[in-house]
Coordinates of C-alpha atoms in Angstrom, one line a residue:
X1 CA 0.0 0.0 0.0
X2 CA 2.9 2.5 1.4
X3 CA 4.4 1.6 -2.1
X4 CA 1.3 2.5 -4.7
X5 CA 1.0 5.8 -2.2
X6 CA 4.2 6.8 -2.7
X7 CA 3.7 6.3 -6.7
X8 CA 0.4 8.4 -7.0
X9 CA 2.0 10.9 -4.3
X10 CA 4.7 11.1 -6.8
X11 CA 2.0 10.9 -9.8
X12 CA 0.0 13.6 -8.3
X13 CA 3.2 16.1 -7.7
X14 CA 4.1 15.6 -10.8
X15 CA 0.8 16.3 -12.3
X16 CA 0.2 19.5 -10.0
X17 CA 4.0 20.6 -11.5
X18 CA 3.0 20.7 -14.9
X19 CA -0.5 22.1 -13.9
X20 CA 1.4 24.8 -12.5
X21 CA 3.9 25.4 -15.4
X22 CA 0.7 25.6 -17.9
X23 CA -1.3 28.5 -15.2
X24 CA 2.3 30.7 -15.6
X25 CA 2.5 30.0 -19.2
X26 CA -1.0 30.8 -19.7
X27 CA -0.4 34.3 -17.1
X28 CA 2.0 35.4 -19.3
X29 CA 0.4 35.2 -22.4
X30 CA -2.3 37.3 -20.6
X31 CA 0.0 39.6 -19.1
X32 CA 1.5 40.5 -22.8
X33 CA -1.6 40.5 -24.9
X34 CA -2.8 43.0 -21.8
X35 CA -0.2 45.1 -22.7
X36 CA -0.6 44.6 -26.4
X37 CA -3.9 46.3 -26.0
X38 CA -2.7 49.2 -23.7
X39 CA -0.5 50.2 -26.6
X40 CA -2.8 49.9 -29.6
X41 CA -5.6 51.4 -27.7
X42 CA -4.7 55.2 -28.5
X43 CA -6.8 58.4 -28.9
X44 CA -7.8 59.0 -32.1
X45 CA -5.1 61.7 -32.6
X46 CA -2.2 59.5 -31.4
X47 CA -3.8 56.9 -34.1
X48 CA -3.9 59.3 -37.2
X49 CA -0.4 61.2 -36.0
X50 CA 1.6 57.4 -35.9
X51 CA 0.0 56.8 -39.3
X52 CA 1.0 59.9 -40.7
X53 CA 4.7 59.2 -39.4
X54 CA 4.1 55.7 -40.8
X55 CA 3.2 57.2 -44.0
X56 CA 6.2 59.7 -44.4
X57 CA 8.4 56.9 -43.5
X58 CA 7.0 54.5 -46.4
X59 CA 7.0 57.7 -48.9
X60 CA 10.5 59.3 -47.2
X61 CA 11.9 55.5 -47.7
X62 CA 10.3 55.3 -51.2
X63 CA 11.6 58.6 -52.3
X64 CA 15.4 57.2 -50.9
X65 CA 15.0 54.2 -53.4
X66 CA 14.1 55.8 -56.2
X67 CA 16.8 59.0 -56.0
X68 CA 19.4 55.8 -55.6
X69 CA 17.9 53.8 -58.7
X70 CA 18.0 57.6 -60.9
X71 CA 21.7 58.2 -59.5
X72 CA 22.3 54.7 -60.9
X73 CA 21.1 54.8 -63.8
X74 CA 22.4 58.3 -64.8
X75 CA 25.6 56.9 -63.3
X76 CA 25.7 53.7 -65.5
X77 CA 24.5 56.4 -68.9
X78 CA 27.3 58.4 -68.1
X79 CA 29.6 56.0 -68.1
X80 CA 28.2 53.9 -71.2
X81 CA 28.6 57.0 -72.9
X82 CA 32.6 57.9 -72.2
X83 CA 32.9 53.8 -72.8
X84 CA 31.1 54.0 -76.1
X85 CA 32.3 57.8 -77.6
X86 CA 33.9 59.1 -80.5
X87 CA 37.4 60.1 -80.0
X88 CA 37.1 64.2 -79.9
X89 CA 38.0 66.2 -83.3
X90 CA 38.3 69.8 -81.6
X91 CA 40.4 72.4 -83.0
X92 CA 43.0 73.5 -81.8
X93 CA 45.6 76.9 -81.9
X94 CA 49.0 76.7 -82.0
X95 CA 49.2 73.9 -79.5
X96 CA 51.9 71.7 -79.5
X97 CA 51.2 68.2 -79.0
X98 CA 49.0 65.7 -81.0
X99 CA 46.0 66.2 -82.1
X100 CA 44.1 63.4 -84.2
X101 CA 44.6 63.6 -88.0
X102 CA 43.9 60.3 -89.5
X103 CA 41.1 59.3 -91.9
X104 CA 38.9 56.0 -92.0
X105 CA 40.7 53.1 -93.4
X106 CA 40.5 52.9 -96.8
X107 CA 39.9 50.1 -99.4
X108 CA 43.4 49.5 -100.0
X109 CA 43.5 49.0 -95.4
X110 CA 45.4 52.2 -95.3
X111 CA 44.6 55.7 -93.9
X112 CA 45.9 59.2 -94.7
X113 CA 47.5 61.5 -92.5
X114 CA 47.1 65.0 -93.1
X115 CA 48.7 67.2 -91.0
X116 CA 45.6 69.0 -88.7
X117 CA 45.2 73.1 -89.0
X118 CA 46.8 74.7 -86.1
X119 CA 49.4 72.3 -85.1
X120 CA 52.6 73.4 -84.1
X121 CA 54.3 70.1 -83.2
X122 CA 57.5 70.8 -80.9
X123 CA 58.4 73.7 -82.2
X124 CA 56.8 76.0 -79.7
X125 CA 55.6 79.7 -80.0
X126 CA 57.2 82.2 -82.7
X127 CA 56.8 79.6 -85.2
X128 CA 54.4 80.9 -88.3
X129 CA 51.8 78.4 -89.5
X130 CA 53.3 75.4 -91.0
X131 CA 52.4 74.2 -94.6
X132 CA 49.5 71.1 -94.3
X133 CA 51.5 67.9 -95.7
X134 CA 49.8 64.6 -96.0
X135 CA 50.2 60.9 -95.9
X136 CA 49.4 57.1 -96.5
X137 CA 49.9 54.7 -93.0
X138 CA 48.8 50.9 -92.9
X139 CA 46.1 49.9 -90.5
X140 CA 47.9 49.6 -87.4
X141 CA 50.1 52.0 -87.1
X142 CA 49.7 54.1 -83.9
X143 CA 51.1 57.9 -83.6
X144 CA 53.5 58.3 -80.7
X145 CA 54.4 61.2 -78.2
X146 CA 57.2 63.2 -79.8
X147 CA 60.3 64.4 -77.7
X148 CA 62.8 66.8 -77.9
X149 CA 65.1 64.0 -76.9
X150 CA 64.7 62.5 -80.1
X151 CA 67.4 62.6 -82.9
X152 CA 66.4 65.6 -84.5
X153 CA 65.2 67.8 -81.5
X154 CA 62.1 69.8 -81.8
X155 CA 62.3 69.8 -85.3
X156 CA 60.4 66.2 -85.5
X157 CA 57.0 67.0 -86.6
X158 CA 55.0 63.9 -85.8
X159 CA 56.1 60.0 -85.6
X160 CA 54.2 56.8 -85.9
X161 CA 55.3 53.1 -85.5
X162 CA 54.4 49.6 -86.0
X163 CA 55.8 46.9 -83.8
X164 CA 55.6 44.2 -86.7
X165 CA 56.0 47.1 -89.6
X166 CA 58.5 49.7 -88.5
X167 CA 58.9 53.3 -87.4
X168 CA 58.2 56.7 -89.2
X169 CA 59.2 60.1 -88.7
X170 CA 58.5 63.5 -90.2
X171 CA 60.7 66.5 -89.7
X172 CA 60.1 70.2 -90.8
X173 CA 63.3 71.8 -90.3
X174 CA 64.0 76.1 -91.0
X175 CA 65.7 76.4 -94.3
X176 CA 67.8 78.2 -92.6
X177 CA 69.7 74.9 -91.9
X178 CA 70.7 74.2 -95.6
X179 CA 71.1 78.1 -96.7
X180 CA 71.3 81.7 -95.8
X181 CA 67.8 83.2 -97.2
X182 CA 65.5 85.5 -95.4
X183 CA 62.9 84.2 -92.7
X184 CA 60.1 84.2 -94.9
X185 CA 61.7 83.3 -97.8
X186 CA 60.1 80.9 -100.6
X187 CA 62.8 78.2 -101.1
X188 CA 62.6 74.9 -103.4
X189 CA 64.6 72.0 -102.7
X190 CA 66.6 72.5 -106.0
X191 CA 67.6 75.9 -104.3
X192 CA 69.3 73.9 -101.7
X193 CA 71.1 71.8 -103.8
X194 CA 71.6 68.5 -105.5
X195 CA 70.4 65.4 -103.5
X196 CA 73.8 64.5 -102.0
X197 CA 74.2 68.1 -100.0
X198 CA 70.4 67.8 -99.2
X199 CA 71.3 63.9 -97.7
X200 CA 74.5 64.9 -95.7
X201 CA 72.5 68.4 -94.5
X202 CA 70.0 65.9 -92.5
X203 CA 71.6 62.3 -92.0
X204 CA 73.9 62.8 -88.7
X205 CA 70.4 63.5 -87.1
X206 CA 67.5 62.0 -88.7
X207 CA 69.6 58.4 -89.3
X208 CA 71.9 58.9 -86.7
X209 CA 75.3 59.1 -88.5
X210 CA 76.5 60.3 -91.7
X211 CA 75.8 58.0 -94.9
X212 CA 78.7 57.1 -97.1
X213 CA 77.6 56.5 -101.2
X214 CA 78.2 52.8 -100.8
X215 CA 75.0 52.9 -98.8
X216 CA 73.3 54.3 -100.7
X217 CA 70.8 52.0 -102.5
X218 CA 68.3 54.4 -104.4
X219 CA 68.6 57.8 -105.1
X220 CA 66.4 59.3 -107.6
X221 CA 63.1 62.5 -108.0
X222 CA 60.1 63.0 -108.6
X223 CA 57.3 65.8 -109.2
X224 CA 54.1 66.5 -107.6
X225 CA 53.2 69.9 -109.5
X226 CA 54.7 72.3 -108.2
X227 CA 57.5 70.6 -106.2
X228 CA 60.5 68.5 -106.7
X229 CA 61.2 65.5 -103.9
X230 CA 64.4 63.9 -103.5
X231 CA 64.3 60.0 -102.6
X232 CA 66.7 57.8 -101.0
X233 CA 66.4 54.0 -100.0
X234 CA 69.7 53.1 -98.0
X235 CA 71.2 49.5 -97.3
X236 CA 69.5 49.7 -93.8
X237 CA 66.3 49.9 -94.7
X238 CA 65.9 53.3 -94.5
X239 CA 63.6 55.1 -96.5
X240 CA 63.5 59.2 -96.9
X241 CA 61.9 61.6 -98.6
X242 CA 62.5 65.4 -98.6
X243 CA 61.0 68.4 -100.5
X244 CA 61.1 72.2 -99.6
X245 CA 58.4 74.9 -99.7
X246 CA 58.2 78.5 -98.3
X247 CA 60.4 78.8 -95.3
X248 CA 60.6 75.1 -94.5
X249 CA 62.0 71.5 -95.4
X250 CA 59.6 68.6 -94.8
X251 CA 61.5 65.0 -94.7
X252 CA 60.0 61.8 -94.2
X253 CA 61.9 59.4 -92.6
X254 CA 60.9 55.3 -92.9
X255 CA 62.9 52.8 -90.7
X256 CA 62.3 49.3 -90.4
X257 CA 64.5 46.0 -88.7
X258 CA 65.4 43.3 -91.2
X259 CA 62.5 41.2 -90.0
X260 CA 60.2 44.2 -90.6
X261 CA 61.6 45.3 -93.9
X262 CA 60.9 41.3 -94.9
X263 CA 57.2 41.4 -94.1
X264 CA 56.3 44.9 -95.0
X265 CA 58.2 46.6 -98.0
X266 CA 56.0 46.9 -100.2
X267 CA 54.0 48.6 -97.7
X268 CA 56.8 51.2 -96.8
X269 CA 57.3 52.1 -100.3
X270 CA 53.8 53.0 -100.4
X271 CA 54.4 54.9 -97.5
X272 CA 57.2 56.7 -98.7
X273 CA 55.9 57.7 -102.2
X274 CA 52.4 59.1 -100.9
X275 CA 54.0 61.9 -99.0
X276 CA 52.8 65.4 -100.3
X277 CA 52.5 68.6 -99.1
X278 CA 49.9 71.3 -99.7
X279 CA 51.0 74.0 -102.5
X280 CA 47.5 75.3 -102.4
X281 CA 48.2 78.5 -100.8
X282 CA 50.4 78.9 -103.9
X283 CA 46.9 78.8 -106.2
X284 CA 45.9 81.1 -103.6
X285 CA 48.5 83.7 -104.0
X286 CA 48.4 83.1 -107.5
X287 CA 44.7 84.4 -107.5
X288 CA 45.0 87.1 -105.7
X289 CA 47.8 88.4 -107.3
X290 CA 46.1 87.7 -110.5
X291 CA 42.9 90.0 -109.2
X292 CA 45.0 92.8 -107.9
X293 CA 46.8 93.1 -111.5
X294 CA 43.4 93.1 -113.2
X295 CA 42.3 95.9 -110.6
X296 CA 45.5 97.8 -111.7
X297 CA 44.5 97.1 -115.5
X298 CA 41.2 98.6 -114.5
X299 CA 42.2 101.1 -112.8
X300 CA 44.9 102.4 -115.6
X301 CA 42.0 102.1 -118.3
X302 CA 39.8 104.5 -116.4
X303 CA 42.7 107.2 -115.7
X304 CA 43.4 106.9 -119.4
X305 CA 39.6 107.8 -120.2
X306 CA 39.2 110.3 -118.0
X307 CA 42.2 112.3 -119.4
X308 CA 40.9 111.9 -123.0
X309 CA 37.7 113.3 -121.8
X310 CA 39.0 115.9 -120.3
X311 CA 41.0 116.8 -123.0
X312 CA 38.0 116.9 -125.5
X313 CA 36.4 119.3 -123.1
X314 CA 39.1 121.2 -122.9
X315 CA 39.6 121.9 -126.6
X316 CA 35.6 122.5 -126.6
X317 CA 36.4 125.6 -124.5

């Protein structure tokens, strides 16, 4: 008996434990949905003032996401548009430095450099405007800075290269170099002199060392109406062409290794033969000396009439 007691004394504390666990449990649930309702029940002008902070919340919180998404977007249109645009064309003074001058590739998968308006190249301020001169470069080819460390100083115009093609160069040098004239002086490359003094007046720069006849491979002219150019091809694979207008001598200087000069000749002599520059301020000056003799013509006519009028009158007197 003293042994089922002490099982259903046991049974019955055990029950009145878990009784009592469930009555707390069951308290605080009270106690918090009692306080649930203190808080929610509100006068009406605590309600509508928490729902208006509510609402400026939602719309403050809105207005944050949408600013970020427009900064985003105009962030990712600005920068789509530096990724994707043209390279700038502006025109410039007489700045020196580089400013772009090429043309589209053409069919032949060359383009032409022409020398842009307002350029002054290394040769700093003081200089008067330099003649435009043009010329033919493969696909590729990349124009580099220009230094006056370079072998020719500040008188290198512009120089582009190739890693797999070569190197090219273009100097406009005073005449002044080559002969005693005055500074704005109209000078021809004949007026310098043959091709030989023309070759030895450049070389120690330009090639880096004088150039002795034996190494001399080609050495020959040509016209392009209304100049005279002087070519050279040497056994190093040096390639040059020179020509003189106004105040100025333009030279265009080709260099290539021997692996180069294997895979690209026929490319450098295009190079080499397309280089030009402009005479048309010559048509120019042609024209408008042209105009102001015909003025003068003109102008003599009508001094010639009025005298013979005024001699008529005179003898009518």
């Amino acid at each position: 008996m003293e042994g089922r007691m002490s099982v259903c004394g046991r049974a019955s504390l055990g029950q009145f434990s878990v009784a009592r666990a469930r009555a707390q449990s069951v308290k605080r649930l009270r106690s918090t949905d009692a306080g649930r309702t203190c808080h929610t029940h509100q006068s009406p002008e605590e309600d509508t003032f928490e729902l208006g902070q509510q609402s400026e919340e939602k719309k403050s919180s809105g207005m944050k996401r949408r600013e970020l998404f427009l900064a985003s977007a105009g962030g990712l249109a600005v920068l789509e548009s530096v990724m994707t645009a043209e390279p700038s064309e502006a025109v410039q003074g007489l700045t020196a430095g580089r400013i772009p001058g090429l043309s589209a590739v053409d069919k032949e998968g060359f383009r032409t450099y022409a020398r842009p308006e307002g350029k002054s190249g290394g040769h700093g301020v003081g200089w008067s405007e330099i003649p435009t001169y043009s010329f033919r470069v493969p696909e590729g080819w990349k124009e580099e800075p220009v230094s006056i460390a370079d072998l020719g100083g500040t008188e290198i115009d512009v120089r582009f290269a190739s890693k797999d093609e070569g190197q090219l160069a273009i100097v406009v040098a005073p005449v002044l170099r080559f002969m005693n004239v005055g500074f704005n002086a109209d000078v021809r490359i004949e007026d310098i002199g043959p091709p030989e003094k023309v070759l030895n007046g450049f070389a120690p720069e330009i090639l880096g060392g004088p150039v002795e006849d034996d190494d001399v491979l080609v050495q020959t002219t040509f016209t392009k109406q209304p100049l005279t150019y002087y070519v050279w091809e040497t056994k190093k694979h040096e390639l040059i062409t020179a020509t003189a207008f106004k105040n100025r001598v333009f030279i265009m200087a080709v260099k290539a290794s021997g692996r180069q000069w294997r895979a690209a000749k026929e490319s450098l002599h295009t190079m080499q033969k397309s280089f030009s520059v402009d005479t048309s301020s010559l048509s120019a000056k042609a024209e408008r000396e042209k105009k102001h003799k015909e003025e003068e013509e003109n102008n003599t006519r009508k001094k010639k009439k009025l005298k013979s009028v005024q001699a008529i009158a005179a003898r009518s007197s």
